[in-house]
């Protein structure tokens, strides 16, 4: 039969268990990329659980762990209070308080295996199967190989280039449309001016039936006058100061001009 352990031996074992637990925690490697991916997947599963159940496994485990810790603290406090009532510890209240804290730590260390089993059970029963997808993730049902992914990337790049060319073509067509609209406006104005001129010519013809012949005669006279002015023959001093002798006059009816 095992001998009963003394309080100092039990406290030393509790300290060793707590130290071992903390050493296990501190000796764990820092989260690397693999741990980050695992944590991301866990967060994703928790999102699915929240959408389907309204709660997730981490919250359930935290609640159960909190209940266990509250029970441990409550029982330890009641035990210390019973000892205080049974035998006054007026001079050793600090020692009793320290023993209470050590007792809570010892209970916590003893409950760690049960807490781990409880966590595994929670994760087992509160989980969403991998084949269940949320509405925004239903496209993940279709899986593609690497070759298919490369081909789809090439097609996507081709579509992007075609979209860019279509954008440039659309801008050019808009500019061409603006020019066409401006041309139509100018063509309409030209038609109006042409109509005004034709109406004016018709009115002039009606008012002056022989105006065409008079215009031809005026043009002919203008040409003769221009030839006379552009004549480069030398002019004598006599002719220069007595131009009336060399002036060739033509009789014109001024009323007909």
PDB file of C-alpha atoms in Angstrom:
ATOM      1  CA  UNK A   1       0.000   0.000   0.000  1.00  0.00           C
ATOM      2  CA  UNK A   2       1.350   3.416  -0.952  1.00  0.00           C
ATOM      3  CA  UNK A   3       2.321   5.748   1.833  1.00  0.00           C
ATOM      4  CA  UNK A   4       0.322   8.987   2.081  1.00  0.00           C
ATOM      5  CA  UNK A   5       2.128  11.925   0.586  1.00  0.00           C
ATOM      6  CA  UNK A   6       2.837  14.962   2.675  1.00  0.00           C
ATOM      7  CA  UNK A   7       1.666  18.431   1.708  1.00  0.00           C
ATOM      8  CA  UNK A   8       5.159  19.648   0.692  1.00  0.00           C
ATOM      9  CA  UNK A   9       5.626  16.584  -1.544  1.00  0.00           C
ATOM     10  CA  UNK A  10       2.247  17.133  -3.175  1.00  0.00           C
ATOM     11  CA  UNK A  11       2.988  20.826  -3.706  1.00  0.00           C
ATOM     12  CA  UNK A  12       6.349  19.992  -5.267  1.00  0.00           C
ATOM     13  CA  UNK A  13       4.663  17.538  -7.634  1.00  0.00           C
ATOM     14  CA  UNK A  14       2.050  20.139  -8.533  1.00  0.00           C
ATOM     15  CA  UNK A  15       4.755  22.704  -9.234  1.00  0.00           C
ATOM     16  CA  UNK A  16       6.591  20.171 -11.380  1.00  0.00           C
ATOM     17  CA  UNK A  17       3.405  19.389 -13.324  1.00  0.00           C
ATOM     18  CA  UNK A  18       2.653  23.065 -13.858  1.00  0.00           C
ATOM     19  CA  UNK A  19       6.258  23.720 -14.868  1.00  0.00           C
ATOM     20  CA  UNK A  20       6.110  20.791 -17.269  1.00  0.00           C
ATOM     21  CA  UNK A  21       2.887  22.112 -18.759  1.00  0.00           C
ATOM     22  CA  UNK A  22       4.398  25.578 -19.222  1.00  0.00           C
ATOM     23  CA  UNK A  23       7.584  24.083 -20.631  1.00  0.00           C
ATOM     24  CA  UNK A  24       5.520  22.164 -23.173  1.00  0.00           C
ATOM     25  CA  UNK A  25       3.788  25.363 -24.157  1.00  0.00           C
ATOM     26  CA  UNK A  26       7.021  27.356 -24.369  1.00  0.00           C
ATOM     27  CA  UNK A  27       8.882  24.596 -26.239  1.00  0.00           C
ATOM     28  CA  UNK A  28       6.370  24.581 -29.064  1.00  0.00           C
ATOM     29  CA  UNK A  29       7.705  26.037 -32.320  1.00  0.00           C
ATOM     30  CA  UNK A  30       6.564  29.432 -33.399  1.00  0.00           C
ATOM     31  CA  UNK A  31       3.695  29.438 -35.898  1.00  0.00           C
ATOM     32  CA  UNK A  32       5.140  29.210 -39.378  1.00  0.00           C
ATOM     33  CA  UNK A  33       3.458  29.168 -42.723  1.00  0.00           C
ATOM     34  CA  UNK A  34       2.035  25.678 -42.154  1.00  0.00           C
ATOM     35  CA  UNK A  35       0.485  26.682 -38.838  1.00  0.00           C
ATOM     36  CA  UNK A  36      -0.914  29.818 -40.443  1.00  0.00           C
ATOM     37  CA  UNK A  37      -2.591  27.731 -43.147  1.00  0.00           C
ATOM     38  CA  UNK A  38      -4.026  25.381 -40.515  1.00  0.00           C
ATOM     39  CA  UNK A  39      -5.317  28.320 -38.491  1.00  0.00           C
ATOM     40  CA  UNK A  40      -6.864  29.824 -41.614  1.00  0.00           C
ATOM     41  CA  UNK A  41      -8.655  26.548 -42.373  1.00  0.00           C
ATOM     42  CA  UNK A  42      -9.849  26.356 -38.790  1.00  0.00           C
ATOM     43  CA  UNK A  43     -11.218  29.885 -39.024  1.00  0.00           C
ATOM     44  CA  UNK A  44     -12.979  28.928 -42.241  1.00  0.00           C
ATOM     45  CA  UNK A  45     -14.588  25.909 -40.575  1.00  0.00           C
ATOM     46  CA  UNK A  46     -15.694  28.123 -37.700  1.00  0.00           C
ATOM     47  CA  UNK A  47     -17.331  30.493 -40.193  1.00  0.00           C
ATOM     48  CA  UNK A  48     -19.239  27.549 -41.663  1.00  0.00           C
ATOM     49  CA  UNK A  49     -20.268  26.422 -38.178  1.00  0.00           C
ATOM     50  CA  UNK A  50     -21.525  29.922 -37.367  1.00  0.00           C
ATOM     51  CA  UNK A  51     -23.574  30.001 -40.568  1.00  0.00           C
ATOM     52  CA  UNK A  52     -25.144  26.578 -39.968  1.00  0.00           C
ATOM     53  CA  UNK A  53     -25.372  26.314 -36.158  1.00  0.00           C
ATOM     54  CA  UNK A  54     -25.175  29.885 -34.912  1.00  0.00           C
ATOM     55  CA  UNK A  55     -22.069  29.013 -32.842  1.00  0.00           C
ATOM     56  CA  UNK A  56     -18.710  27.327 -33.424  1.00  0.00           C
ATOM     57  CA  UNK A  57     -16.643  24.654 -31.685  1.00  0.00           C
ATOM     58  CA  UNK A  58     -14.060  27.029 -30.244  1.00  0.00           C
ATOM     59  CA  UNK A  59     -16.727  28.988 -28.377  1.00  0.00           C
ATOM     60  CA  UNK A  60     -18.291  25.764 -27.043  1.00  0.00           C
ATOM     61  CA  UNK A  61     -14.943  24.500 -25.783  1.00  0.00           C
ATOM     62  CA  UNK A  62     -14.142  27.876 -24.206  1.00  0.00           C
ATOM     63  CA  UNK A  63     -17.504  27.802 -22.416  1.00  0.00           C
ATOM     64  CA  UNK A  64     -16.943  24.269 -21.089  1.00  0.00           C
ATOM     65  CA  UNK A  65     -13.424  25.133 -19.987  1.00  0.00           C
ATOM     66  CA  UNK A  66     -14.734  28.218 -18.200  1.00  0.00           C
ATOM     67  CA  UNK A  67     -17.326  26.068 -16.387  1.00  0.00           C
ATOM     68  CA  UNK A  68     -14.610  23.619 -15.291  1.00  0.00           C
ATOM     69  CA  UNK A  69     -12.367  26.421 -14.036  1.00  0.00           C
ATOM     70  CA  UNK A  70     -15.243  28.040 -12.158  1.00  0.00           C
ATOM     71  CA  UNK A  71     -16.025  24.699 -10.522  1.00  0.00           C
ATOM     72  CA  UNK A  72     -12.376  24.201  -9.513  1.00  0.00           C
ATOM     73  CA  UNK A  73     -12.111  27.689  -8.073  1.00  0.00           C
ATOM     74  CA  UNK A  74     -15.439  27.365  -6.269  1.00  0.00           C
ATOM     75  CA  UNK A  75     -14.524  24.026  -4.650  1.00  0.00           C
ATOM     76  CA  UNK A  76     -11.069  25.280  -3.655  1.00  0.00           C
ATOM     77  CA  UNK A  77     -12.543  28.406  -2.143  1.00  0.00           C
ATOM     78  CA  UNK A  78     -15.139  26.398  -0.190  1.00  0.00           C
ATOM     79  CA  UNK A  79     -12.449  24.024   1.079  1.00  0.00           C
ATOM     80  CA  UNK A  80     -10.277  26.877   2.301  1.00  0.00           C
ATOM     81  CA  UNK A  81     -13.288  28.565   3.867  1.00  0.00           C
ATOM     82  CA  UNK A  82     -14.136  25.328   5.707  1.00  0.00           C
ATOM     83  CA  UNK A  83     -10.586  25.081   7.032  1.00  0.00           C
ATOM     84  CA  UNK A  84     -10.724  28.692   8.120  1.00  0.00           C
ATOM     85  CA  UNK A  85     -14.013  28.122   9.954  1.00  0.00           C
ATOM     86  CA  UNK A  86     -12.875  24.852  11.513  1.00  0.00           C
ATOM     87  CA  UNK A  87      -9.557  26.173  12.758  1.00  0.00           C
ATOM     88  CA  UNK A  88      -8.782  29.859  12.925  1.00  0.00           C
ATOM     89  CA  UNK A  89      -5.961  30.913  10.618  1.00  0.00           C
ATOM     90  CA  UNK A  90      -5.722  34.469  11.764  1.00  0.00           C
ATOM     91  CA  UNK A  91      -1.944  34.351  11.744  1.00  0.00           C
ATOM     92  CA  UNK A  92      -1.541  32.252   8.575  1.00  0.00           C
ATOM     93  CA  UNK A  93      -4.080  33.765   6.172  1.00  0.00           C
ATOM     94  CA  UNK A  94      -1.392  34.420   3.567  1.00  0.00           C
ATOM     95  CA  UNK A  95      -0.307  30.785   3.723  1.00  0.00           C
ATOM     96  CA  UNK A  96      -3.882  29.618   3.373  1.00  0.00           C
ATOM     97  CA  UNK A  97      -4.405  31.930   0.387  1.00  0.00           C
ATOM     98  CA  UNK A  98      -1.243  30.601  -1.250  1.00  0.00           C
ATOM     99  CA  UNK A  99      -2.366  27.015  -0.620  1.00  0.00           C
ATOM    100  CA  UNK A 100      -5.693  27.849  -2.257  1.00  0.00           C
ATOM    101  CA  UNK A 101      -3.942  29.133  -5.366  1.00  0.00           C
ATOM    102  CA  UNK A 102      -1.682  26.085  -5.460  1.00  0.00           C
ATOM    103  CA  UNK A 103      -4.710  23.833  -5.116  1.00  0.00           C
ATOM    104  CA  UNK A 104      -6.410  25.547  -8.066  1.00  0.00           C
ATOM    105  CA  UNK A 105      -3.273  25.043 -10.168  1.00  0.00           C
ATOM    106  CA  UNK A 106      -3.067  21.397  -9.130  1.00  0.00           C
ATOM    107  CA  UNK A 107      -6.697  20.776 -10.070  1.00  0.00           C
ATOM    108  CA  UNK A 108      -6.140  22.561 -13.386  1.00  0.00           C
ATOM    109  CA  UNK A 109      -3.092  20.441 -14.224  1.00  0.00           C
ATOM    110  CA  UNK A 110      -5.015  17.306 -13.316  1.00  0.00           C
ATOM    111  CA  UNK A 111      -7.892  18.369 -15.554  1.00  0.00           C
ATOM    112  CA  UNK A 112      -5.743  19.054 -18.640  1.00  0.00           C
ATOM    113  CA  UNK A 113      -6.073  15.515 -20.117  1.00  0.00           C
ATOM    114  CA  UNK A 114      -9.823  15.641 -19.588  1.00  0.00           C
ATOM    115  CA  UNK A 115      -9.973  19.097 -21.172  1.00  0.00           C
ATOM    116  CA  UNK A 116      -8.098  17.798 -24.217  1.00  0.00           C
ATOM    117  CA  UNK A 117     -10.519  14.883 -24.537  1.00  0.00           C
ATOM    118  CA  UNK A 118     -13.390  17.308 -24.142  1.00  0.00           C
ATOM    119  CA  UNK A 119     -11.938  19.498 -26.905  1.00  0.00           C
ATOM    120  CA  UNK A 120     -11.622  16.499 -29.237  1.00  0.00           C
ATOM    121  CA  UNK A 121     -15.228  15.506 -28.541  1.00  0.00           C
ATOM    122  CA  UNK A 122     -16.443  19.051 -29.226  1.00  0.00           C
ATOM    123  CA  UNK A 123     -14.481  19.216 -32.492  1.00  0.00           C
ATOM    124  CA  UNK A 124     -15.864  15.810 -33.470  1.00  0.00           C
ATOM    125  CA  UNK A 125     -19.528  16.568 -32.956  1.00  0.00           C
ATOM    126  CA  UNK A 126     -19.620  20.283 -33.766  1.00  0.00           C
ATOM    127  CA  UNK A 127     -18.187  20.292 -37.243  1.00  0.00           C
ATOM    128  CA  UNK A 128     -19.269  20.779 -40.835  1.00  0.00           C
ATOM    129  CA  UNK A 129     -18.437  18.048 -43.382  1.00  0.00           C
ATOM    130  CA  UNK A 130     -15.982  18.974 -46.103  1.00  0.00           C
ATOM    131  CA  UNK A 131     -18.572  18.348 -48.812  1.00  0.00           C
ATOM    132  CA  UNK A 132     -20.823  21.081 -47.400  1.00  0.00           C
ATOM    133  CA  UNK A 133     -20.070  24.480 -48.908  1.00  0.00           C
ATOM    134  CA  UNK A 134     -21.444  27.906 -48.236  1.00  0.00           C
ATOM    135  CA  UNK A 135     -23.249  29.780 -50.981  1.00  0.00           C
ATOM    136  CA  UNK A 136     -20.238  31.975 -51.728  1.00  0.00           C
ATOM    137  CA  UNK A 137     -17.944  28.903 -51.939  1.00  0.00           C
ATOM    138  CA  UNK A 138     -20.091  26.621 -54.092  1.00  0.00           C
ATOM    139  CA  UNK A 139     -17.845  27.329 -57.061  1.00  0.00           C
ATOM    140  CA  UNK A 140     -15.167  25.278 -55.290  1.00  0.00           C
ATOM    141  CA  UNK A 141     -17.089  22.113 -56.151  1.00  0.00           C
ATOM    142  CA  UNK A 142     -15.440  22.137 -59.559  1.00  0.00           C
ATOM    143  CA  UNK A 143     -11.761  21.240 -59.231  1.00  0.00           C
ATOM    144  CA  UNK A 144      -9.260  21.910 -62.037  1.00  0.00           C
ATOM    145  CA  UNK A 145      -5.929  20.311 -62.847  1.00  0.00           C
ATOM    146  CA  UNK A 146      -2.769  22.354 -63.271  1.00  0.00           C
ATOM    147  CA  UNK A 147      -2.959  22.114 -67.081  1.00  0.00           C
ATOM    148  CA  UNK A 148      -6.587  23.245 -67.066  1.00  0.00           C
ATOM    149  CA  UNK A 149      -5.692  26.118 -64.751  1.00  0.00           C
ATOM    150  CA  UNK A 150      -2.886  27.240 -67.105  1.00  0.00           C
ATOM    151  CA  UNK A 151      -5.236  27.077 -70.095  1.00  0.00           C
ATOM    152  CA  UNK A 152      -7.876  29.066 -68.245  1.00  0.00           C
ATOM    153  CA  UNK A 153      -5.253  31.667 -67.297  1.00  0.00           C
ATOM    154  CA  UNK A 154      -4.248  32.004 -70.950  1.00  0.00           C
ATOM    155  CA  UNK A 155      -7.875  32.392 -71.996  1.00  0.00           C
ATOM    156  CA  UNK A 156      -8.407  34.974 -69.281  1.00  0.00           C
ATOM    157  CA  UNK A 157      -5.388  36.947 -70.477  1.00  0.00           C
ATOM    158  CA  UNK A 158      -6.663  36.723 -74.060  1.00  0.00           C
ATOM    159  CA  UNK A 159     -10.089  37.984 -72.980  1.00  0.00           C
ATOM    160  CA  UNK A 160      -8.448  40.862 -71.120  1.00  0.00           C
ATOM    161  CA  UNK A 161      -6.498  41.840 -74.256  1.00  0.00           C
ATOM    162  CA  UNK A 162      -9.671  41.643 -76.328  1.00  0.00           C
ATOM    163  CA  UNK A 163     -11.461  43.776 -73.762  1.00  0.00           C
ATOM    164  CA  UNK A 164      -8.701  46.398 -74.003  1.00  0.00           C
ATOM    165  CA  UNK A 165      -8.906  46.402 -77.801  1.00  0.00           C
ATOM    166  CA  UNK A 166     -12.685  46.648 -77.611  1.00  0.00           C
ATOM    167  CA  UNK A 167     -12.338  49.625 -75.270  1.00  0.00           C
ATOM    168  CA  UNK A 168      -9.991  51.388 -77.697  1.00  0.00           C
ATOM    169  CA  UNK A 169     -12.305  50.579 -80.624  1.00  0.00           C
ATOM    170  CA  UNK A 170     -15.296  51.846 -78.674  1.00  0.00           C
ATOM    171  CA  UNK A 171     -13.511  55.146 -78.009  1.00  0.00           C
ATOM    172  CA  UNK A 172     -12.621  55.469 -81.716  1.00  0.00           C
ATOM    173  CA  UNK A 173     -16.218  54.733 -82.730  1.00  0.00           C
ATOM    174  CA  UNK A 174     -17.497  57.366 -80.304  1.00  0.00           C
ATOM    175  CA  UNK A 175     -15.135  59.920 -81.813  1.00  0.00           C
ATOM    176  CA  UNK A 176     -16.222  58.913 -85.317  1.00  0.00           C
ATOM    177  CA  UNK A 177     -19.860  59.221 -84.269  1.00  0.00           C
ATOM    178  CA  UNK A 178     -19.244  62.739 -82.959  1.00  0.00           C
ATOM    179  CA  UNK A 179     -17.579  63.710 -86.240  1.00  0.00           C
ATOM    180  CA  UNK A 180     -20.503  62.216 -88.177  1.00  0.00           C
ATOM    181  CA  UNK A 181     -22.989  64.181 -86.084  1.00  0.00           C
ATOM    182  CA  UNK A 182     -21.015  67.379 -86.708  1.00  0.00           C
ATOM    183  CA  UNK A 183     -20.905  66.587 -90.443  1.00  0.00           C
ATOM    184  CA  UNK A 184     -24.669  66.104 -90.497  1.00  0.00           C
ATOM    185  CA  UNK A 185     -25.118  69.472 -88.791  1.00  0.00           C
ATOM    186  CA  UNK A 186     -22.829  71.167 -91.345  1.00  0.00           C
ATOM    187  CA  UNK A 187     -24.535  69.356 -94.223  1.00  0.00           C
ATOM    188  CA  UNK A 188     -27.908  70.559 -92.984  1.00  0.00           C
ATOM    189  CA  UNK A 189     -26.586  74.110 -92.767  1.00  0.00           C
ATOM    190  CA  UNK A 190     -25.155  73.834 -96.287  1.00  0.00           C
ATOM    191  CA  UNK A 191     -28.502  72.615 -97.585  1.00  0.00           C
ATOM    192  CA  UNK A 192     -30.200  75.585 -95.973  1.00  0.00           C
ATOM    193  CA  UNK A 193     -27.664  78.032 -97.433  1.00  0.00           C
ATOM    194  CA  UNK A 194     -27.966  76.404-100.857  1.00  0.00           C
ATOM    195  CA  UNK A 195     -31.726  76.715-100.699  1.00  0.00           C
ATOM    196  CA  UNK A 196     -31.446  80.372 -99.673  1.00  0.00           C
ATOM    197  CA  UNK A 197     -29.033  81.082-102.551  1.00  0.00           C
ATOM    198  CA  UNK A 198     -31.201  79.277-105.062  1.00  0.00           C
ATOM    199  CA  UNK A 199     -34.258  81.163-103.869  1.00  0.00           C
ATOM    200  CA  UNK A 200     -32.320  84.424-104.116  1.00  0.00           C
ATOM    201  CA  UNK A 201     -31.122  83.626-107.624  1.00  0.00           C
ATOM    202  CA  UNK A 202     -34.663  82.756-108.654  1.00  0.00           C
ATOM    203  CA  UNK A 203     -35.937  86.041-107.256  1.00  0.00           C
ATOM    204  CA  UNK A 204     -33.184  87.959-109.061  1.00  0.00           C
ATOM    205  CA  UNK A 205     -34.000  86.205-112.330  1.00  0.00           C
ATOM    206  CA  UNK A 206     -37.626  87.074-111.946  1.00  0.00           C
ATOM    207  CA  UNK A 207     -36.834  90.702-111.114  1.00  0.00           C
ATOM    208  CA  UNK A 208     -34.071  91.070-113.732  1.00  0.00           C
ATOM    209  CA  UNK A 209     -34.524  88.633-116.617  1.00  0.00           C
ATOM    210  CA  UNK A 210     -31.366  89.809-118.507  1.00  0.00           C
ATOM    211  CA  UNK A 211     -29.062  89.901-115.500  1.00  0.00           C
ATOM    212  CA  UNK A 212     -27.038  86.912-116.802  1.00  0.00           C
ATOM    213  CA  UNK A 213     -26.088  88.753-119.992  1.00  0.00           C
ATOM    214  CA  UNK A 214     -25.287  91.888-118.036  1.00  0.00           C
ATOM    215  CA  UNK A 215     -23.041  89.942-115.678  1.00  0.00           C
ATOM    216  CA  UNK A 216     -21.202  88.388-118.634  1.00  0.00           C
ATOM    217  CA  UNK A 217     -20.732  91.819-120.150  1.00  0.00           C
ATOM    218  CA  UNK A 218     -19.490  93.174-116.832  1.00  0.00           C
ATOM    219  CA  UNK A 219     -16.960  90.354-116.560  1.00  0.00           C
ATOM    220  CA  UNK A 220     -15.791  90.991-120.114  1.00  0.00           C
ATOM    221  CA  UNK A 221     -15.348  94.697-119.439  1.00  0.00           C
ATOM    222  CA  UNK A 222     -13.507  93.930-116.193  1.00  0.00           C
ATOM    223  CA  UNK A 223     -11.077  91.697-118.042  1.00  0.00           C
ATOM    224  CA  UNK A 224     -10.409  94.379-120.646  1.00  0.00           C
ATOM    225  CA  UNK A 225      -9.866  96.953-117.926  1.00  0.00           C
ATOM    226  CA  UNK A 226      -7.481  94.592-116.129  1.00  0.00           C
ATOM    227  CA  UNK A 227      -5.479  94.021-119.304  1.00  0.00           C
ATOM    228  CA  UNK A 228      -5.205  97.725-119.779  1.00  0.00           C
ATOM    229  CA  UNK A 229      -3.974  98.255-116.223  1.00  0.00           C
ATOM    230  CA  UNK A 230      -1.487  95.400-116.459  1.00  0.00           C
ATOM    231  CA  UNK A 231      -0.072  96.552-119.807  1.00  0.00           C
ATOM    232  CA  UNK A 232       3.755  96.870-119.324  1.00  0.00           C
ATOM    233  CA  UNK A 233       4.430  99.048-122.373  1.00  0.00           C
ATOM    234  CA  UNK A 234       6.551 102.086-121.617  1.00  0.00           C
ATOM    235  CA  UNK A 235       4.721 105.339-121.217  1.00  0.00           C
ATOM    236  CA  UNK A 236       6.298 108.535-122.407  1.00  0.00           C
ATOM    237  CA  UNK A 237       6.350 111.641-120.302  1.00  0.00           C
ATOM    238  CA  UNK A 238       3.967 113.276-122.714  1.00  0.00           C
ATOM    239  CA  UNK A 239       1.515 110.439-122.529  1.00  0.00           C
ATOM    240  CA  UNK A 240       1.897 110.340-118.774  1.00  0.00           C
ATOM    241  CA  UNK A 241       0.917 113.961-118.333  1.00  0.00           C
ATOM    242  CA  UNK A 242      -1.455 114.101-121.333  1.00  0.00           C
ATOM    243  CA  UNK A 243      -3.325 110.865-120.893  1.00  0.00           C
ATOM    244  CA  UNK A 244      -6.474 112.214-122.431  1.00  0.00           C
ATOM    245  CA  UNK A 245      -4.884 111.904-125.896  1.00  0.00           C
ATOM    246  CA  UNK A 246      -4.136 108.203-125.450  1.00  0.00           C
ATOM    247  CA  UNK A 247      -7.325 107.329-123.618  1.00  0.00           C
ATOM    248  CA  UNK A 248      -9.452 104.991-125.616  1.00  0.00           C
ATOM    249  CA  UNK A 249     -12.958 105.545-124.529  1.00  0.00           C
ATOM    250  CA  UNK A 250     -15.775 103.156-124.995  1.00  0.00           C
ATOM    251  CA  UNK A 251     -19.298 104.279-124.800  1.00  0.00           C
ATOM    252  CA  UNK A 252     -21.287 102.468-122.128  1.00  0.00           C
ATOM    253  CA  UNK A 253     -24.744 102.985-120.941  1.00  0.00           C
ATOM    254  CA  UNK A 254     -24.251 103.345-117.174  1.00  0.00           C
ATOM    255  CA  UNK A 255     -27.833 102.518-116.490  1.00  0.00           C
ATOM    256  CA  UNK A 256     -27.290  99.072-117.926  1.00  0.00           C
ATOM    257  CA  UNK A 257     -24.262  98.283-115.770  1.00  0.00           C
TER     258      UNK A 257
END
